[in-house]
GROMACS .gro file of N, CA and C in nm:
model
  279
    1MET      N    1  -4.375   3.171  -0.299
    1MET     CA    2  -4.360   3.196  -0.158
    1MET      C    3  -4.325   3.066  -0.089
    2ASP      N    4  -4.218   3.066  -0.016
    2ASP     CA    5  -4.171   2.946   0.055
    2ASP      C    6  -4.243   2.935   0.188
    3VAL      N    7  -4.309   2.821   0.210
    3VAL     CA    8  -4.383   2.798   0.333
    3VAL      C    9  -4.289   2.765   0.447
    4ARG      N   10  -4.176   2.708   0.415
    4ARG     CA   11  -4.081   2.663   0.518
    4ARG      C   12  -3.972   2.768   0.539
    5PRO      N   13  -3.985   2.850   0.642
    5PRO     CA   14  -3.877   2.948   0.666
    5PRO      C   15  -3.754   2.878   0.723
    6ASN      N   16  -3.639   2.928   0.683
    6ASN     CA   17  -3.510   2.877   0.732
    6ASN      C   18  -3.486   2.731   0.695
    7SER      N   19  -3.550   2.678   0.593
    7SER     CA   20  -3.529   2.538   0.557
    7SER      C   21  -3.386   2.515   0.508
    8GLY      N   22  -3.325   2.614   0.447
    8GLY     CA   23  -3.187   2.601   0.403
    8GLY      C   24  -3.090   2.590   0.519
    9LYS      N   25  -3.118   2.665   0.626
    9LYS     CA   26  -3.032   2.659   0.744
    9LYS      C   27  -3.041   2.524   0.812
   10LEU      N   28  -3.162   2.468   0.821
   10LEU     CA   29  -3.179   2.337   0.884
   10LEU      C   30  -3.107   2.229   0.806
   11GLN      N   31  -3.117   2.236   0.674
   11GLN     CA   32  -3.051   2.136   0.591
   11GLN      C   33  -2.899   2.148   0.603
   12THR      N   34  -2.849   2.271   0.608
   12THR     CA   35  -2.706   2.292   0.622
   12THR      C   36  -2.656   2.240   0.756
   13LEU      N   37  -2.732   2.263   0.864
   13LEU     CA   38  -2.693   2.212   0.995
   13LEU      C   39  -2.694   2.060   0.998
   14THR      N   40  -2.791   1.998   0.932
   14THR     CA   41  -2.798   1.853   0.928
   14THR      C   42  -2.679   1.795   0.852
   15ILE      N   43  -2.646   1.855   0.740
   15ILE     CA   44  -2.531   1.808   0.661
   15ILE      C   45  -2.402   1.829   0.739
   16ARG      N   46  -2.389   1.943   0.805
   16ARG     CA   47  -2.269   1.971   0.884
   16ARG      C   48  -2.255   1.871   0.998
   17ARG      N   49  -2.366   1.840   1.065
   17ARG     CA   50  -2.364   1.743   1.175
   17ARG      C   51  -2.324   1.604   1.123
   18ALA      N   52  -2.375   1.567   1.008
   18ALA     CA   53  -2.341   1.437   0.950
   18ALA      C   54  -2.193   1.431   0.913
   19LEU      N   55  -2.139   1.540   0.859
   19LEU     CA   56  -1.997   1.542   0.824
   19LEU      C   57  -1.908   1.534   0.948
   20VAL      N   58  -1.947   1.603   1.055
   20VAL     CA   59  -1.869   1.596   1.178
   20VAL      C   60  -1.869   1.455   1.233
   21ARG      N   61  -1.984   1.388   1.229
   21ARG     CA   62  -1.992   1.249   1.276
   21ARG      C   63  -1.906   1.158   1.190
   22LEU      N   64  -1.910   1.177   1.058
   22LEU     CA   65  -1.831   1.094   0.967
   22LEU      C   66  -1.681   1.114   0.991
   23ILE      N   67  -1.639   1.236   1.009
   23ILE     CA   68  -1.498   1.263   1.036
   23ILE      C   69  -1.457   1.203   1.169
   24GLY      N   70  -1.543   1.215   1.270
   24GLY     CA   71  -1.513   1.154   1.400
   24GLY      C   72  -1.501   1.004   1.391
   25LEU      N   73  -1.590   0.940   1.315
   25LEU     CA   74  -1.583   0.796   1.298
   25LEU      C   75  -1.455   0.755   1.226
   26CYS      N   76  -1.416   0.831   1.125
   26CYS     CA   77  -1.291   0.801   1.053
   26CYS      C   78  -1.171   0.813   1.146
   27LEU      N   79  -1.170   0.914   1.230
   27LEU     CA   80  -1.059   0.930   1.324
   27LEU      C   81  -1.052   0.815   1.423
   28VAL      N   82  -1.167   0.769   1.471
   28VAL     CA   83  -1.168   0.656   1.564
   28VAL      C   84  -1.116   0.530   1.497
   29VAL      N   85  -1.161   0.505   1.375
   29VAL     CA   86  -1.117   0.385   1.303
   29VAL      C   87  -0.967   0.391   1.275
   30LEU      N   88  -0.918   0.507   1.232
   30LEU     CA   89  -0.776   0.519   1.203
   30LEU      C   90  -0.690   0.510   1.328
   31SER      N   91  -0.740   0.560   1.440
   31SER     CA   92  -0.659   0.553   1.562
   31SER      C   93  -0.657   0.413   1.621
   32ALA      N   94  -0.756   0.330   1.591
   32ALA     CA   95  -0.761   0.194   1.645
   32ALA      C   96  -0.687   0.094   1.557
   33GLY      N   97  -0.637   0.136   1.444
   33GLY     CA   98  -0.572   0.045   1.350
   33GLY      C   99  -0.445  -0.020   1.400
   34HIS      N  100  -0.370   0.047   1.483
   34HIS     CA  101  -0.244  -0.009   1.529
   34HIS      C  102  -0.266  -0.130   1.620
   35ARG      N  103  -0.381  -0.141   1.681
   35ARG     CA  104  -0.411  -0.255   1.767
   35ARG      C  105  -0.455  -0.378   1.688
   36LEU      N  106  -0.496  -0.358   1.567
   36LEU     CA  107  -0.549  -0.469   1.488
   36LEU      C  108  -0.441  -0.563   1.436
   37TYR      N  109  -0.318  -0.518   1.427
   37TYR     CA  110  -0.212  -0.602   1.374
   37TYR      C  111  -0.177  -0.718   1.467
   38GLY      N  112  -0.204  -0.706   1.593
   38GLY     CA  113  -0.170  -0.811   1.689
   38GLY      C  114  -0.277  -0.917   1.704
   39GLN      N  115  -0.381  -0.916   1.621
   39GLN     CA  116  -0.493  -1.006   1.638
   39GLN      C  117  -0.487  -1.130   1.548
   40SER      N  118  -0.373  -1.158   1.488
   40SER     CA  119  -0.365  -1.275   1.401
   40SER      C  120  -0.340  -1.401   1.482
   41CYS      N  121  -0.389  -1.511   1.431
   41CYS     CA  122  -0.376  -1.640   1.498
   41CYS      C  123  -0.238  -1.697   1.466
   42ALA      N  124  -0.165  -1.738   1.568
   42ALA     CA  125  -0.030  -1.791   1.548
   42ALA      C  126  -0.034  -1.922   1.469
   43MET      N  127  -0.134  -2.006   1.494
   43MET     CA  128  -0.143  -2.133   1.423
   43MET      C  129  -0.175  -2.110   1.275
   44CYS      N  130  -0.262  -2.014   1.247
   44CYS     CA  131  -0.293  -1.983   1.107
   44CYS      C  132  -0.171  -1.929   1.035
   45TYR      N  133  -0.098  -1.842   1.104
   45TYR     CA  134   0.021  -1.784   1.043
   45TYR      C  135   0.125  -1.891   1.008
   46THR      N  136   0.151  -1.983   1.100
   46THR     CA  137   0.252  -2.086   1.073
   46THR      C  138   0.206  -2.182   0.965
   47THR      N  139   0.076  -2.212   0.960
   47THR     CA  140   0.025  -2.301   0.857
   47THR      C  141   0.039  -2.239   0.718
   48VAL      N  142   0.001  -2.113   0.707
   48VAL     CA  143   0.010  -2.045   0.577
   48VAL      C  144   0.156  -2.023   0.539
   49ALA      N  145   0.239  -1.985   0.633
   49ALA     CA  146   0.380  -1.962   0.602
   49ALA      C  147   0.449  -2.091   0.561
   50GLY      N  148   0.412  -2.203   0.620
   50GLY     CA  149   0.473  -2.330   0.585
   50GLY      C  150   0.421  -2.388   0.456
   51GLY      N  151   0.305  -2.344   0.410
   51GLY     CA  152   0.244  -2.398   0.289
   51GLY      C  153   0.302  -2.343   0.161
   52GLY      N  154   0.359  -2.226   0.167
   52GLY     CA  155   0.418  -2.167   0.048
   52GLY      C  156   0.320  -2.081  -0.029
   53LYS      N  157   0.360  -2.049  -0.152
   53LYS     CA  158   0.282  -1.958  -0.237
   53LYS      C  159   0.141  -2.008  -0.269
   54PRO      N  160   0.120  -2.138  -0.301
   54PRO     CA  161  -0.017  -2.181  -0.334
   54PRO      C  162  -0.114  -2.163  -0.217
   55VAL      N  163  -0.069  -2.188  -0.095
   55VAL     CA  164  -0.156  -2.173   0.021
   55VAL      C  165  -0.187  -2.026   0.047
   56ILE      N  166  -0.087  -1.942   0.031
   56ILE     CA  167  -0.108  -1.798   0.049
   56ILE      C  168  -0.207  -1.746  -0.054
   57HIS      N  169  -0.193  -1.789  -0.178
   57HIS     CA  170  -0.285  -1.747  -0.284
   57HIS      C  171  -0.426  -1.797  -0.257
   58ALA      N  172  -0.440  -1.921  -0.212
   58ALA     CA  173  -0.572  -1.977  -0.182
   58ALA      C  174  -0.636  -1.903  -0.065
   59LEU      N  175  -0.558  -1.867   0.035
   59LEU     CA  176  -0.612  -1.793   0.149
   59LEU      C  177  -0.659  -1.655   0.107
   60GLN      N  178  -0.583  -1.588   0.024
   60GLN     CA  179  -0.624  -1.456  -0.024
   60GLN      C  180  -0.752  -1.465  -0.107
   61GLY      N  181  -0.763  -1.567  -0.189
   61GLY     CA  182  -0.886  -1.587  -0.266
   61GLY      C  183  -1.005  -1.617  -0.176
   62GLY      N  184  -0.982  -1.695  -0.071
   62GLY     CA  185  -1.090  -1.725   0.024
   62GLY      C  186  -1.137  -1.602   0.098
   63ILE      N  187  -1.044  -1.515   0.131
   63ILE     CA  188  -1.082  -1.391   0.199
   63ILE      C  189  -1.170  -1.306   0.108
   64ILE      N  190  -1.135  -1.297  -0.018
   64ILE     CA  191  -1.216  -1.219  -0.113
   64ILE      C  192  -1.355  -1.281  -0.127
   65VAL      N  193  -1.362  -1.412  -0.140
   65VAL     CA  194  -1.492  -1.479  -0.155
   65VAL      C  195  -1.579  -1.459  -0.032
   66LEU      N  196  -1.519  -1.464   0.087
   66LEU     CA  197  -1.596  -1.444   0.209
   66LEU      C  198  -1.633  -1.297   0.231
   67LEU      N  199  -1.566  -1.207   0.164
   67LEU     CA  200  -1.595  -1.064   0.179
   67LEU      C  201  -1.710  -1.019   0.090
   68ILE      N  202  -1.736  -1.089  -0.019
   68ILE     CA  203  -1.837  -1.046  -0.116
   68ILE      C  204  -1.979  -1.040  -0.057
   69PRO      N  205  -2.032  -1.142   0.010
   69PRO     CA  206  -2.169  -1.133   0.061
   69PRO      C  207  -2.195  -1.017   0.159
   70PRO      N  208  -2.107  -0.992   0.258
   70PRO     CA  209  -2.136  -0.878   0.345
   70PRO      C  210  -2.132  -0.744   0.272
   71VAL      N  211  -2.042  -0.730   0.176
   71VAL     CA  212  -2.036  -0.605   0.101
   71VAL      C  213  -2.163  -0.586   0.019
   72LEU      N  214  -2.211  -0.692  -0.045
   72LEU     CA  215  -2.335  -0.682  -0.123
   72LEU      C  216  -2.455  -0.651  -0.033
   73LEU      N  217  -2.463  -0.716   0.082
   73LEU     CA  218  -2.574  -0.688   0.175
   73LEU      C  219  -2.569  -0.544   0.225
   74PHE      N  220  -2.454  -0.497   0.264
   74PHE     CA  221  -2.441  -0.361   0.313
   74PHE      C  222  -2.475  -0.260   0.203
   75SER      N  223  -2.427  -0.284   0.082
   75SER     CA  224  -2.456  -0.194  -0.030
   75SER      C  225  -2.605  -0.193  -0.061
   76GLY      N  226  -2.667  -0.310  -0.063
   76GLY     CA  227  -2.810  -0.317  -0.091
   76GLY      C  228  -2.893  -0.246   0.014
   77LEU      N  229  -2.859  -0.265   0.141
   77LEU     CA  230  -2.933  -0.197   0.247
   77LEU      C  231  -2.913  -0.046   0.241
   78THR      N  232  -2.793  -0.002   0.209
   78THR     CA  233  -2.766   0.141   0.198
   78THR      C  234  -2.847   0.203   0.085
   79ILE      N  235  -2.851   0.137  -0.030
   79ILE     CA  236  -2.930   0.187  -0.143
   79ILE      C  237  -3.078   0.187  -0.109
   80LEU      N  238  -3.126   0.080  -0.045
   80LEU     CA  239  -3.267   0.071  -0.007
   80LEU      C  240  -3.305   0.182   0.091
   81LEU      N  241  -3.222   0.206   0.192
   81LEU     CA  242  -3.251   0.312   0.289
   81LEU      C  243  -3.244   0.450   0.225
   82PHE      N  244  -3.151   0.471   0.134
   82PHE     CA  245  -3.142   0.600   0.066
   82PHE      C  246  -3.265   0.625  -0.019
   83ARG      N  247  -3.310   0.524  -0.093
   83ARG     CA  248  -3.431   0.540  -0.174
   83ARG      C  249  -3.554   0.562  -0.088
   84TRP      N  250  -3.563   0.491   0.024
   84TRP     CA  251  -3.677   0.507   0.115
   84TRP      C  252  -3.678   0.648   0.173
   85ARG      N  253  -3.561   0.698   0.210
   85ARG     CA  254  -3.553   0.831   0.269
   85ARG      C  255  -3.591   0.938   0.167
   86THR      N  256  -3.541   0.926   0.045
   86THR     CA  257  -3.572   1.027  -0.055
   86THR      C  258  -3.718   1.020  -0.099
   87SER      N  259  -3.777   0.900  -0.103
   87SER     CA  260  -3.917   0.891  -0.143
   87SER      C  261  -4.008   0.942  -0.033
   88SER      N  262  -3.976   0.918   0.095
   88SER     CA  263  -4.061   0.965   0.203
   88SER      C  264  -4.048   1.116   0.220
   89SER      N  265  -3.931   1.173   0.193
   89SER     CA  266  -3.915   1.317   0.207
   89SER      C  267  -3.983   1.391   0.092
   90SER      N  268  -3.991   1.331  -0.026
   90SER     CA  269  -4.058   1.398  -0.138
   90SER      C  270  -4.209   1.390  -0.123
   91GLN      N  271  -4.262   1.290  -0.053
   91GLN     CA  272  -4.406   1.278  -0.032
   91GLN      C  273  -4.456   1.369   0.080
   92ALA      N  274  -4.367   1.414   0.166
   92ALA     CA  275  -4.408   1.494   0.281
   92ALA      C  276  -4.451   1.633   0.239
   93TYR      N  277  -4.406   1.684   0.123
   93TYR     CA  278  -4.442   1.821   0.083
   93TYR      C  279  -4.526   1.821  -0.039
   0.00000   0.00000   0.00000
């Protein structure tokens, strides 16, 4: 006997609401992309363009190195929050 009536409906509504929010966020990000191309620094562009292939390669490597810590932090926090949420929801019943 299930103590929680309509628990399937509540879970479906929560998932549906989360999907609608995710789709809305994706649409906002995709629609704002055309404005991002104009945000480059003119001095940086001329320095890299004048340096040639080695400077371009070094800049691309630097971008990757600077991207690693935020990605690791975000991934770790996401995994931590997911585990916390699943452990607290399993203890509630």
